[in-house]
Coordinates of C-alpha atoms and ligand atoms in Angstrom, one line a residue:
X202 CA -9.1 -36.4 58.3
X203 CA -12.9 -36.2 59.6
X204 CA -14.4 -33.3 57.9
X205 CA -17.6 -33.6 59.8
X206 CA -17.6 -34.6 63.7
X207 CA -21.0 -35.4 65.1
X208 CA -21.0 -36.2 68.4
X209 CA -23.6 -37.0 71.5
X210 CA -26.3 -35.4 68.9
X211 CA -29.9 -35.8 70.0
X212 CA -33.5 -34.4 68.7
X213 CA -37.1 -35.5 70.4
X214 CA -40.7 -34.4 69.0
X215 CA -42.6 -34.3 71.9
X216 CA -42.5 -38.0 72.8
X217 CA -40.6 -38.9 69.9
X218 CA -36.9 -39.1 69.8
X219 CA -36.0 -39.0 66.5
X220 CA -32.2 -38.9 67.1
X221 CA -30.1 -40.2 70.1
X222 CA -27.1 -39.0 71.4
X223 CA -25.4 -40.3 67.7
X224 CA -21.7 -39.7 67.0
X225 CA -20.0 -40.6 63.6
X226 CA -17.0 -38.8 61.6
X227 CA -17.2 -38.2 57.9
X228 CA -13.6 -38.4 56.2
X229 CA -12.8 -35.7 53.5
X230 CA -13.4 -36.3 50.4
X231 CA -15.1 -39.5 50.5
X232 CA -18.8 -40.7 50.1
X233 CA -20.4 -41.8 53.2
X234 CA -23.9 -42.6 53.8
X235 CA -25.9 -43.3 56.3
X236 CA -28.8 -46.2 56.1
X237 CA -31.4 -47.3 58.4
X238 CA -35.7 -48.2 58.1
X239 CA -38.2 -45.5 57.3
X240 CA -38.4 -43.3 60.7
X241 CA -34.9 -44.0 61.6
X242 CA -34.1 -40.2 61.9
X243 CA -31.9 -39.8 58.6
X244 CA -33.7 -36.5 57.4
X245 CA -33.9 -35.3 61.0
X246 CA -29.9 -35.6 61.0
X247 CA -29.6 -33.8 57.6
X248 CA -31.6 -31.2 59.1
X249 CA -30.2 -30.7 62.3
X250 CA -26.5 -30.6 59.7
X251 CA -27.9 -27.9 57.3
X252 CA -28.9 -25.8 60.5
X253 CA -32.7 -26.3 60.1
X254 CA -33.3 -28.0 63.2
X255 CA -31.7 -27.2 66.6
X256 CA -30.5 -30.0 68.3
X257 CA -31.3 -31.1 72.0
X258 CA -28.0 -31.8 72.7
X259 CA -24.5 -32.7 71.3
X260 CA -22.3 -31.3 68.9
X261 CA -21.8 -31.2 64.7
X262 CA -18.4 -29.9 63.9
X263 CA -17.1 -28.5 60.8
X264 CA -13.7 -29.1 59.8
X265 CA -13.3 -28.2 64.1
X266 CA -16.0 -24.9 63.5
X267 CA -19.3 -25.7 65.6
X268 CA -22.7 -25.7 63.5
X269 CA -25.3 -25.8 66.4
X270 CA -26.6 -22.5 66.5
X271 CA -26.0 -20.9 62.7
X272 CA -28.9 -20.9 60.7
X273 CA -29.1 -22.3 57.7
X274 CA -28.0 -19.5 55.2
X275 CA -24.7 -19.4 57.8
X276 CA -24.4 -23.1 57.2
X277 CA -24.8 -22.6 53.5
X278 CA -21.6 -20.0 53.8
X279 CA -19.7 -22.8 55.6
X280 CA -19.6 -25.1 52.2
X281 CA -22.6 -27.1 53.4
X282 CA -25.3 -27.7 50.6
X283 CA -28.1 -30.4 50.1
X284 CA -30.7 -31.6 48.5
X285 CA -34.3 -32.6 49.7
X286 CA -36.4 -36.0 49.8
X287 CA -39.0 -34.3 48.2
X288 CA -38.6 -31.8 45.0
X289 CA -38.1 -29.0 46.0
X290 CA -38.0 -27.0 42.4
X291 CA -40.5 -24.2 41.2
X292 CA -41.9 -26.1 38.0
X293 CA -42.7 -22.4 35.9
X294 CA -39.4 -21.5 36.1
X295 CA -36.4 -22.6 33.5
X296 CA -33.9 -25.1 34.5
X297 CA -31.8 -22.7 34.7
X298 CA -33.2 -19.9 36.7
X299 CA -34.1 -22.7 39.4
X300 CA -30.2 -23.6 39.7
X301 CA -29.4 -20.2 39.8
X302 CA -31.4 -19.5 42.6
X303 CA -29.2 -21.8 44.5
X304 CA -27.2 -19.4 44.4
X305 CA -28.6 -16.6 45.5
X306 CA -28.5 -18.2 49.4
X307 CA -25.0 -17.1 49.0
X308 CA -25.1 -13.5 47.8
X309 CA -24.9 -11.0 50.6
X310 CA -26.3 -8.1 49.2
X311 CA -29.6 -6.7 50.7
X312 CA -32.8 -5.8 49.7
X313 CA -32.5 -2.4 49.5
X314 CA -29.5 -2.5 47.5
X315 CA -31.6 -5.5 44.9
X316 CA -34.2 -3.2 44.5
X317 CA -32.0 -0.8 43.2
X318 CA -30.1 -3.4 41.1
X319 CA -26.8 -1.9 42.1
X320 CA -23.8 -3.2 40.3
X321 CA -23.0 -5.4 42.8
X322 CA -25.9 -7.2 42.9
X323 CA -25.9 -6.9 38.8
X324 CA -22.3 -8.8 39.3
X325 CA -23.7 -11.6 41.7
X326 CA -26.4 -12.6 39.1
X327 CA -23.9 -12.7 36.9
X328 CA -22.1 -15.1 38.9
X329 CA -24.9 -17.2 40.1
X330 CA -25.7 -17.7 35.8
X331 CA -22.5 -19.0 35.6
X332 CA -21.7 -21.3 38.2
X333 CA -25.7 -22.3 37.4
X334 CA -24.6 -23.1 33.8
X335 CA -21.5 -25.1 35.5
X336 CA -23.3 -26.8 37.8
X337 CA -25.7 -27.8 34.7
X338 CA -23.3 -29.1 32.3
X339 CA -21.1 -30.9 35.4
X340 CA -24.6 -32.7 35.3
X341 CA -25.2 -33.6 31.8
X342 CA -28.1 -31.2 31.6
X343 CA -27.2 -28.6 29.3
X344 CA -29.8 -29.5 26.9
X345 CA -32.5 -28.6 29.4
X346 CA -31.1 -25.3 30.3
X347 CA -34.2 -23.1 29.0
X348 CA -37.3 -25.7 29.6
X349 CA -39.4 -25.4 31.7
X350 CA -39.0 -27.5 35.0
X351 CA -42.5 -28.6 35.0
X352 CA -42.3 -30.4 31.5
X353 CA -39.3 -32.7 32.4
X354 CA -39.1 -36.0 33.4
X355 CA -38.8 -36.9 37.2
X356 CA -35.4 -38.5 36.7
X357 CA -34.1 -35.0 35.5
X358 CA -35.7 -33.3 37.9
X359 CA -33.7 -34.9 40.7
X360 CA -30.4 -34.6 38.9
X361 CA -31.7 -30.2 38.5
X362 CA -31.8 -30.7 42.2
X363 CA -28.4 -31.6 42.3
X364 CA -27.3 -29.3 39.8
X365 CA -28.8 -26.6 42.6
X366 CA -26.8 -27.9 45.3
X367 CA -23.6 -28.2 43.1
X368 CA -23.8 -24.4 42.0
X369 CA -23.0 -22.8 45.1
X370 CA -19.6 -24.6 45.4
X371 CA -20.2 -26.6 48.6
X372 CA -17.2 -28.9 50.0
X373 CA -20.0 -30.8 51.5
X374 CA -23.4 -31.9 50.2
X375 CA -26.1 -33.9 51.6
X376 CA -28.2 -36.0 49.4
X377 CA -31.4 -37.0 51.0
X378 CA -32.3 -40.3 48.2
X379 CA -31.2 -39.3 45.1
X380 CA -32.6 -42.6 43.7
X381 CA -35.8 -42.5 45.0
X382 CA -38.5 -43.3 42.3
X383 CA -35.8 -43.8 39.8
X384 CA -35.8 -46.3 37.1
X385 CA -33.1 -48.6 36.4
X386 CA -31.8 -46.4 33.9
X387 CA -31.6 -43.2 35.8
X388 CA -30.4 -45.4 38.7
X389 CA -27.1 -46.1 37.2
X390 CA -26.9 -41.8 36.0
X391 CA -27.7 -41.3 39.4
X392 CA -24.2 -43.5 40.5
X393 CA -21.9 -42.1 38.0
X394 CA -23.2 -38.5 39.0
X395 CA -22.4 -38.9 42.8
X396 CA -19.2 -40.8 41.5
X397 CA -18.3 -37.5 39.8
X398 CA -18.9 -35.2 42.5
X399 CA -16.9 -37.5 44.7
X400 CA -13.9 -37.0 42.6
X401 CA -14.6 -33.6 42.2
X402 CA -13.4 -33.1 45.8
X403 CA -17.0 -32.4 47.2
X404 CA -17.6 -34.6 50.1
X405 CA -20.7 -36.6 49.8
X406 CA -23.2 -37.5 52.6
X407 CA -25.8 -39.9 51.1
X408 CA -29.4 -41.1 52.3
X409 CA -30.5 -43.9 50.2
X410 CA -32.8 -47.1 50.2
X411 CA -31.4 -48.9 47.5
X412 CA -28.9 -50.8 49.0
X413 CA -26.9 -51.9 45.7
X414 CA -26.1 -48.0 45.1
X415 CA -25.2 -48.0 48.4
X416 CA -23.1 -50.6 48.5
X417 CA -21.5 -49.4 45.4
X418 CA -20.6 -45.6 46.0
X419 CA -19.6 -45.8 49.7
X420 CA -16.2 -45.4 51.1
X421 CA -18.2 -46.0 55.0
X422 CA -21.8 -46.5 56.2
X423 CA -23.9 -45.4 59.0
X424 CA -26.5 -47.7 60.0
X425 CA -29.2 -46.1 62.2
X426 CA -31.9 -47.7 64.3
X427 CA -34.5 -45.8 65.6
X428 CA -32.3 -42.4 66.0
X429 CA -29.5 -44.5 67.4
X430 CA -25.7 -46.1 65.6
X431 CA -26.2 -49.4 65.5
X432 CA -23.1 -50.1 63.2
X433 CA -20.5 -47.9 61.0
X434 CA -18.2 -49.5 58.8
X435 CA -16.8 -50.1 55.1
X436 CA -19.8 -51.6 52.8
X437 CA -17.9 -55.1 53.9
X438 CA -18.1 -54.8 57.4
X439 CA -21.5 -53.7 57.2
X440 CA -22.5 -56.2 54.7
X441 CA -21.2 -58.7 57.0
X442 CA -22.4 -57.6 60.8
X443 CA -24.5 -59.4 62.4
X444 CA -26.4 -56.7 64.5
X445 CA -26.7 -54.9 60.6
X446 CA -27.9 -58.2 59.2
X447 CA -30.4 -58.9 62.3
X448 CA -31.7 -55.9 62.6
X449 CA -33.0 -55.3 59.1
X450 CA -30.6 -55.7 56.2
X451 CA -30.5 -59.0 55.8
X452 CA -33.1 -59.6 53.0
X453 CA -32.9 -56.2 51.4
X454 CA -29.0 -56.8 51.5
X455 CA -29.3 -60.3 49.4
X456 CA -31.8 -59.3 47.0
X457 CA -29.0 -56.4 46.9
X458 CA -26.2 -58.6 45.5
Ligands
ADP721 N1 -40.9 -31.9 62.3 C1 -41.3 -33.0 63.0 N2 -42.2 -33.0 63.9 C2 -42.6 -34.1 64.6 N3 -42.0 -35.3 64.4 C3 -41.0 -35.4 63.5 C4 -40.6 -34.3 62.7 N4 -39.6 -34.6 61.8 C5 -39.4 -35.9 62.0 N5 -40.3 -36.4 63.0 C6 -40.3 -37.8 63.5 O1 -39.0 -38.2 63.8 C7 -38.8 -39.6 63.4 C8 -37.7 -39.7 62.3 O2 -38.2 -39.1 61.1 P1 -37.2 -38.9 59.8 O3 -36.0 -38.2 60.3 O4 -38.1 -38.3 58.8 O5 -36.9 -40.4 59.4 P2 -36.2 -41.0 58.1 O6 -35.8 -39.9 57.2 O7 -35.1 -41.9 58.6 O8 -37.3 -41.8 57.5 C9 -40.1 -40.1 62.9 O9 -40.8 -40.7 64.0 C10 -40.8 -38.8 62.5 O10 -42.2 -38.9 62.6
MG722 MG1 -36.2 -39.3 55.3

């Protein structure tokens, strides 16, 4: 079943149309990325899917519940969670305070009653500690609970970011190149962690450049030219399409395998 429906779904800048009239459906429970050259519109699409950006047109449906028009902390409370192409941590904070925070998009309870540090609200931090401290260990990171953000490597740092997402429960999160600026190493931590949320249940919507990760943790891709589908498919079929290997896999795809 499609979890996610996207359907006729354009966004211009000005002159620039960054996304045009795309449609794709992401199944439950599976890992499906979408590809494409610097520019195609990926981050454009997570954004216009985490309620950041207001589409032109079209339609992004949630398990058959309409996105276009929620903002973001609404999207958030519909199971959608993601995290950013840049680091988006506070680097004098712990490790674990800057999971928590995660968390905190999802507690309703107002300013006033904050302030006052009702017993509610005492009861939500609560909560957001431990499904921070969840989220933490699901990622191997226990160890850095109480450092500082700012003192850790950068190949933590991304998996922290993760650990964010992952502590507010989403069913589905959007990873915007998780393996960005990672070494081989951390590359292969990276696989087994998106592997493991997979299983988990979570479903995964994945941005990435490196095509053998790509290759590796997908159930189906999304290739996108210039805001546009030019091909969707199983890692085979889109290993093996011509338009896909034309248009600009074909030597990053080789020096893939
Ligand atoms: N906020 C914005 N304002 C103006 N142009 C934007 C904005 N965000 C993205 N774009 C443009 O949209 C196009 C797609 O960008 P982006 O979604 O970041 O691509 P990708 O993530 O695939 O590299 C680019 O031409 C980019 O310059
Ligand atoms: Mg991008």
């Amino acid at each position: 079943m499609a979890m996610l429906k996207v359907d006729h779904l354009t966004k211009s800048f000005g002159g620039v149309t960054a996304i045009s009239k795309l449609h794709f459906e992401a199944p439950e429970q599976q890992v499906y990325s979408i590809i494409g050259p610097n520019g195609a519109g990926k981050t454009t699409l997570f954004n216009m899917l985490s309620g950041i950006y207001v589409p032109d047109t079209g339609s992004i449906q949630l398990n058959g519940e309409e996105i276009i028009g929620k903002r973001p902390h609404a999207v958030a409370e519909m199971g959608v969670s993601r995290t950013f192409q840049n680091l988006q941590l506070f680097f004098n904070m712990t490790v674990l305070d800057n999971v928590a925070v995660g968390c905190h998009l999802r507690t309703d309870s107002g300013l006033f009653s904050s302030a006052l540090r009702l017993p509610k609200v005492q009861h939500e931090e609560r909560r957001a500690r431990d499904w921070a401290v969840e989220a933490l260990a699901f990622c191997g990171l226990d160890q850095y609970k109480d450092h500082d953000a700012g003192s850790l490597p950068y190949g933590v740092l991304k998996r922290i970011e993760i650990a964010r997402a992952l502590a507010v429960q989403p069913k589905l999160l959007l990873m915007d190149e998780p393996a960005a600026g990672l070494n081989d190493t951390e590359t292969l931590e990276m696989r087994s962690l998106i592997r493991r949320i997979s299983e988990a249940g979570i479903t995964v919507m994945l941005v990435e450049h490196n095509m053998g990760l790509v290759m590796e943790v997908s159930d189906r891709i999304l290739v996108i030219d210039y805001g546009s589908r030019l091909a969707e498919g199983t890692p085979e079929e889109i290993q093996n399409d011509p338009k896909v290997i034309a248009a600009y896999l074909g030597g990053e795809l080789q020096h893939a395998m």
